[in-house]
PDB file of C-alpha atoms in Angstrom:
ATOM      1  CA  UNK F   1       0.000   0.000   0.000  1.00  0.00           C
ATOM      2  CA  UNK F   2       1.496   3.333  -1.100  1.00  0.00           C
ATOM      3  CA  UNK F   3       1.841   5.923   1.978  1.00  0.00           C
ATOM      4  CA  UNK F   4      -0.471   9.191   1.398  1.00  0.00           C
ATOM      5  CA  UNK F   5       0.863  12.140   3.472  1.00  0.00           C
ATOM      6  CA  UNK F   6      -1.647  14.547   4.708  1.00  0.00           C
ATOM      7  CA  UNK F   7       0.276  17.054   5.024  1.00  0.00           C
ATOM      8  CA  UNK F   8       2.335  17.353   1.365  1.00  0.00           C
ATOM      9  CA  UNK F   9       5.603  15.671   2.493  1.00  0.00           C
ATOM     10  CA  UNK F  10       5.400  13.053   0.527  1.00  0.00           C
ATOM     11  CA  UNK F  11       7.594  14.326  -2.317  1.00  0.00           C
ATOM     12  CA  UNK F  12      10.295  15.524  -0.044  1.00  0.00           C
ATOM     13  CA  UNK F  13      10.579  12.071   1.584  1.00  0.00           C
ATOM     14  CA  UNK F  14      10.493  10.358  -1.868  1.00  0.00           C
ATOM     15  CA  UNK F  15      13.426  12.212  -2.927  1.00  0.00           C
ATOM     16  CA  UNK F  16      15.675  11.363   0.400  1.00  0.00           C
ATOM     17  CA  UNK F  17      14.516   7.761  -0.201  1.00  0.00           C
ATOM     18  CA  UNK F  18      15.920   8.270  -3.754  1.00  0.00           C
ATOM     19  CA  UNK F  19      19.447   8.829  -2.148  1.00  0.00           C
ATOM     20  CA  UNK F  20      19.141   6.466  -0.016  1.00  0.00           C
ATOM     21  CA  UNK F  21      18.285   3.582  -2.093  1.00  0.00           C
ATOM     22  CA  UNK F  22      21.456   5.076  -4.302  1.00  0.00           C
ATOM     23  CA  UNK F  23      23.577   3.625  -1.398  1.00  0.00           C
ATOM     24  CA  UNK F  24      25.686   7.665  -0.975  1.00  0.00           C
ATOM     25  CA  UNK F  25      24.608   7.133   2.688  1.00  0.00           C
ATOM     26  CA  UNK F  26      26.606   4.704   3.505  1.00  0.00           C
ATOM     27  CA  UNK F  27      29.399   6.577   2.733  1.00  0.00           C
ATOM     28  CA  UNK F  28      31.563   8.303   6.187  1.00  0.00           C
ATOM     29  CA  UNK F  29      32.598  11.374   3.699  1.00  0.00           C
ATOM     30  CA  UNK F  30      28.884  12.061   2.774  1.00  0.00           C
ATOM     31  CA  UNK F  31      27.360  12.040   6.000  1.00  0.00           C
ATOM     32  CA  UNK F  32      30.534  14.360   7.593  1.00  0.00           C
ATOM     33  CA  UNK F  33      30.018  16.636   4.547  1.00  0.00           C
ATOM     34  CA  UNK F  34      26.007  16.820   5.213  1.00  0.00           C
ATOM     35  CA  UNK F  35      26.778  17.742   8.891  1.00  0.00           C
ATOM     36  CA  UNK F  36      29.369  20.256   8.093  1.00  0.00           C
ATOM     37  CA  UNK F  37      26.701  21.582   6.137  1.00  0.00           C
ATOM     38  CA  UNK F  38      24.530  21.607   8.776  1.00  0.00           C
ATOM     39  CA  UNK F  39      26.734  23.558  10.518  1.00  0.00           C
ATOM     40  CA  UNK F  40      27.105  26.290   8.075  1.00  0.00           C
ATOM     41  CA  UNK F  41      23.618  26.218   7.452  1.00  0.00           C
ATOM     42  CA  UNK F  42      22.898  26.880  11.260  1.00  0.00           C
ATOM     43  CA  UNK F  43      25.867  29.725  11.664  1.00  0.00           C
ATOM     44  CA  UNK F  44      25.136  31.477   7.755  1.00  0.00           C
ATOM     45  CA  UNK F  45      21.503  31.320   9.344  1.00  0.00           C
ATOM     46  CA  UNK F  46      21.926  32.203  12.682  1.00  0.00           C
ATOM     47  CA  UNK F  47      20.194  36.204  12.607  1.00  0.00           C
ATOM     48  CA  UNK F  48      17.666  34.803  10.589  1.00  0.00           C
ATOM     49  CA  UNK F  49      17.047  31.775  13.184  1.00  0.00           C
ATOM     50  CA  UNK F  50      17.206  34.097  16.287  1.00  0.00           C
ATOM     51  CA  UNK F  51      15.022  36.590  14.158  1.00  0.00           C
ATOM     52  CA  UNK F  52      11.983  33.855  13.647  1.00  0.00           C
ATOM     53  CA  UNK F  53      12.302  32.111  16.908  1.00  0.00           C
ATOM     54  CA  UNK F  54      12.173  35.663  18.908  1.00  0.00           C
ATOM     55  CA  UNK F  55       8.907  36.549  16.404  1.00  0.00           C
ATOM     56  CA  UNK F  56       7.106  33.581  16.693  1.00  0.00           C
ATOM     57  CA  UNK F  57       8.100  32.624  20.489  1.00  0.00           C
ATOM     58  CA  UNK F  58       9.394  35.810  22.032  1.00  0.00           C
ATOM     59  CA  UNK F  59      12.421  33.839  22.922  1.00  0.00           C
ATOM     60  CA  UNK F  60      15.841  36.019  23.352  1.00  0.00           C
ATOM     61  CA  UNK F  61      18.350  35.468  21.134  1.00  0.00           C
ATOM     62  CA  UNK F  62      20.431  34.418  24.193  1.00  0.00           C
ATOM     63  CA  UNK F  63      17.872  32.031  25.000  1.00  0.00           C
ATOM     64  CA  UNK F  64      18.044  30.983  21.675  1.00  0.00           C
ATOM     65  CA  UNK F  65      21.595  30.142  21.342  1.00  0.00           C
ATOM     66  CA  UNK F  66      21.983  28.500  24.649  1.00  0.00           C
ATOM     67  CA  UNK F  67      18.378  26.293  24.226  1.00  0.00           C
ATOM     68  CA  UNK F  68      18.701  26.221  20.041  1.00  0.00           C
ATOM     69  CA  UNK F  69      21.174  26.859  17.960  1.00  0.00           C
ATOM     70  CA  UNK F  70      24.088  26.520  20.467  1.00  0.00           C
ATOM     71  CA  UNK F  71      23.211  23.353  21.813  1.00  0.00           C
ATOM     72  CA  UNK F  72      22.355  21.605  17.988  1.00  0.00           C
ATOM     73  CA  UNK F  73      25.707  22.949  16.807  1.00  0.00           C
ATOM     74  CA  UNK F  74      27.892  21.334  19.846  1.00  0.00           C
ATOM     75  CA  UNK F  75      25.567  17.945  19.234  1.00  0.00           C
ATOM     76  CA  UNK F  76      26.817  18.091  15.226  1.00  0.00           C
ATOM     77  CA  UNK F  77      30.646  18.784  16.345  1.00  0.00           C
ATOM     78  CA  UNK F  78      30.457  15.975  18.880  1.00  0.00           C
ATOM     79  CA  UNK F  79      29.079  13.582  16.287  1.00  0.00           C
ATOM     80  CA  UNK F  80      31.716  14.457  13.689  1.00  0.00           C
ATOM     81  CA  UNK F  81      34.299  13.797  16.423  1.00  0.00           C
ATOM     82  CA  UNK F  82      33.098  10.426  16.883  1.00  0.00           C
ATOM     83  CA  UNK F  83      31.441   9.493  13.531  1.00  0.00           C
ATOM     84  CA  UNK F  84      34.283   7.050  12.740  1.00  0.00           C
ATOM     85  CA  UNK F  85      34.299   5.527  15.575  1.00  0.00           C
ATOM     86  CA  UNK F  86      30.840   4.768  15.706  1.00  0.00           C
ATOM     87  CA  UNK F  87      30.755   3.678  12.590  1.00  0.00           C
ATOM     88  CA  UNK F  88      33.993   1.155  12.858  1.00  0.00           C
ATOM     89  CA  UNK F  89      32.721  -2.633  12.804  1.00  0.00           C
ATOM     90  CA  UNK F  90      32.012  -4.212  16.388  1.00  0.00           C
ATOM     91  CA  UNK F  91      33.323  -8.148  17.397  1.00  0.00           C
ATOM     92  CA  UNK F  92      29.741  -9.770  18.306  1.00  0.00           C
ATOM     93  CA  UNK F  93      29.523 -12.991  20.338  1.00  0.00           C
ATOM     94  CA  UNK F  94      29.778 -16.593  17.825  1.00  0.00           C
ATOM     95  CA  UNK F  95      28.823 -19.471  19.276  1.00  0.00           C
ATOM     96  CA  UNK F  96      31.650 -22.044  20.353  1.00  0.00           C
ATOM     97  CA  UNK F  97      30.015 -24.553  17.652  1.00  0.00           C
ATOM     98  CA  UNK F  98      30.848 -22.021  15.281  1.00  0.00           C
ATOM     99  CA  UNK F  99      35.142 -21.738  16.396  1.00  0.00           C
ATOM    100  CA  UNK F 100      37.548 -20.530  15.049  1.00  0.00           C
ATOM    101  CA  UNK F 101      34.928 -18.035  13.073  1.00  0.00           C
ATOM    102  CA  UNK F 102      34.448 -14.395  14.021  1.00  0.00           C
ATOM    103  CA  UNK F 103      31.618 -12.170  13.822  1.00  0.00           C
ATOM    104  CA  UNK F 104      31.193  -8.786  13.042  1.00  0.00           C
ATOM    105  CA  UNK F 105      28.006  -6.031  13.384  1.00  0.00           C
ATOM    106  CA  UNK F 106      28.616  -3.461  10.751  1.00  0.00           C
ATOM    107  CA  UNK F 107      26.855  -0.386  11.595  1.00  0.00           C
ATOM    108  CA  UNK F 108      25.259   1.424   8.151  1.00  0.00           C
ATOM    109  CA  UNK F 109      22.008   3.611   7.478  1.00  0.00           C
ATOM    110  CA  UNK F 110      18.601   1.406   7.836  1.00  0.00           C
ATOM    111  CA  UNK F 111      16.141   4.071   6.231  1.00  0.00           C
ATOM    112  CA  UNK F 112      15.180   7.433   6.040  1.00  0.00           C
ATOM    113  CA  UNK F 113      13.768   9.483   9.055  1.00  0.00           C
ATOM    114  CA  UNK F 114      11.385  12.603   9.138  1.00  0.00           C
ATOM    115  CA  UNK F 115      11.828  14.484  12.653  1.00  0.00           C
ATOM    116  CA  UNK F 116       8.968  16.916  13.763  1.00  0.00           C
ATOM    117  CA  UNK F 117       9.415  19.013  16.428  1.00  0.00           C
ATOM    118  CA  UNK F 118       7.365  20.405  19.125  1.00  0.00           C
ATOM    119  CA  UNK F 119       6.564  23.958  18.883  1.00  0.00           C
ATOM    120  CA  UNK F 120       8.596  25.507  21.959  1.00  0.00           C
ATOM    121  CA  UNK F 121      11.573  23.916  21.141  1.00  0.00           C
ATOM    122  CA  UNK F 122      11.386  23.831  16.766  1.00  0.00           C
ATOM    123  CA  UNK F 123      15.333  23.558  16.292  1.00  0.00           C
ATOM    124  CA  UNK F 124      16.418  21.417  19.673  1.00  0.00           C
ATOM    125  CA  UNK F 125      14.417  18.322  18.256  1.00  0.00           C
ATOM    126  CA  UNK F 126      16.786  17.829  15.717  1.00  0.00           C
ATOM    127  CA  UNK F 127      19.642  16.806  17.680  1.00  0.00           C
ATOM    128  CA  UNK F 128      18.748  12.995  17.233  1.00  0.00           C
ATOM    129  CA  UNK F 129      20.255  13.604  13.857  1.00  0.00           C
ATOM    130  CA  UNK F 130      23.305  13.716  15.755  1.00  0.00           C
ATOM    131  CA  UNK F 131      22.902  11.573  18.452  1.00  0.00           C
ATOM    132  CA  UNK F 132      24.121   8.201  18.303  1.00  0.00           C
ATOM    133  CA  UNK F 133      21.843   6.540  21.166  1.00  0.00           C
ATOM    134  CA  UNK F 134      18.806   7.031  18.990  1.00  0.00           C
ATOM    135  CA  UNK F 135      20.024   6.857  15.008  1.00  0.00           C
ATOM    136  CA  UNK F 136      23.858   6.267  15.293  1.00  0.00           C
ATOM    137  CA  UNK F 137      23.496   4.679  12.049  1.00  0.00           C
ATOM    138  CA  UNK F 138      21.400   6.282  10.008  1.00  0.00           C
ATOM    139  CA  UNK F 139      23.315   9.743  11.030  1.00  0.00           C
ATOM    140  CA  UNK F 140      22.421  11.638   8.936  1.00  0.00           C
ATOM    141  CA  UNK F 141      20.773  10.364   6.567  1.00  0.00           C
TER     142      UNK F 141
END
């Protein structure tokens, strides 16, 4: 059964599923580049970020940086730090019967995600991207 958003996303989430059927996921160089673009995205952005979230919230653009921006870009940095790492193969338990072999779990995007986020905190929610407790995998894909 084909999905039918109600809301119009269902172009948007085609397209990701595009790439990552393509397999460019997968690769460590693509998923540092889209975080580094992240980055830039959120600093080139910034007046424009503290700008909406202080017209549609009120919030200060202290506020903002500390609860928002500040706390996303940090997440990102801390994730490129340790992208590598969690993406490096893992030994996983074999079973004597199965000596001398060796197993491995390779970590590697599962899918695509859409995040929403709550209304008081719009730019916050998207730290799972970078977190590797909830998507390590899949970051970001």
């Amino acid at each position: 059964m084909e999905e039918k958003p109600a809301i119009g996303l269902g172009s948007l989430v085609s397209s990701l599923r595009v790439v990552y059927k393509s397999g460019r996921t997968k690769d460590l160089s693509w998923r540092r580049s889209q975080l580094k673009g992240l980055i830039r995205l959120l600093t080139e952005k910034e007046e424009e970020i503290f700008d909406a979230l202080h017209d549609d919230l009120g919030k200060h653009r202290t506020e903002s940086f500390r609860d928002e921006v500040g706390v996303l870009v940090k997440s990102i940095k801390h994730t490129l730090q340790n992208l590598e790492k969690w993406a490096a193969p893992e030994k996983a338990p074999t079973p004597l019967v199965s000596f001398p072999a060796t197993a491995l779990v390779l970590p590697e995007p599962l899918g695509v995600v859409l995040i929403f986020s709550c209304w008081n905190l719009p730019i916050d929610q998207c730290s799972p991207l970078a977190s590797k407790k909830r998507i390590s995998p899949l970051v970001p894909a």
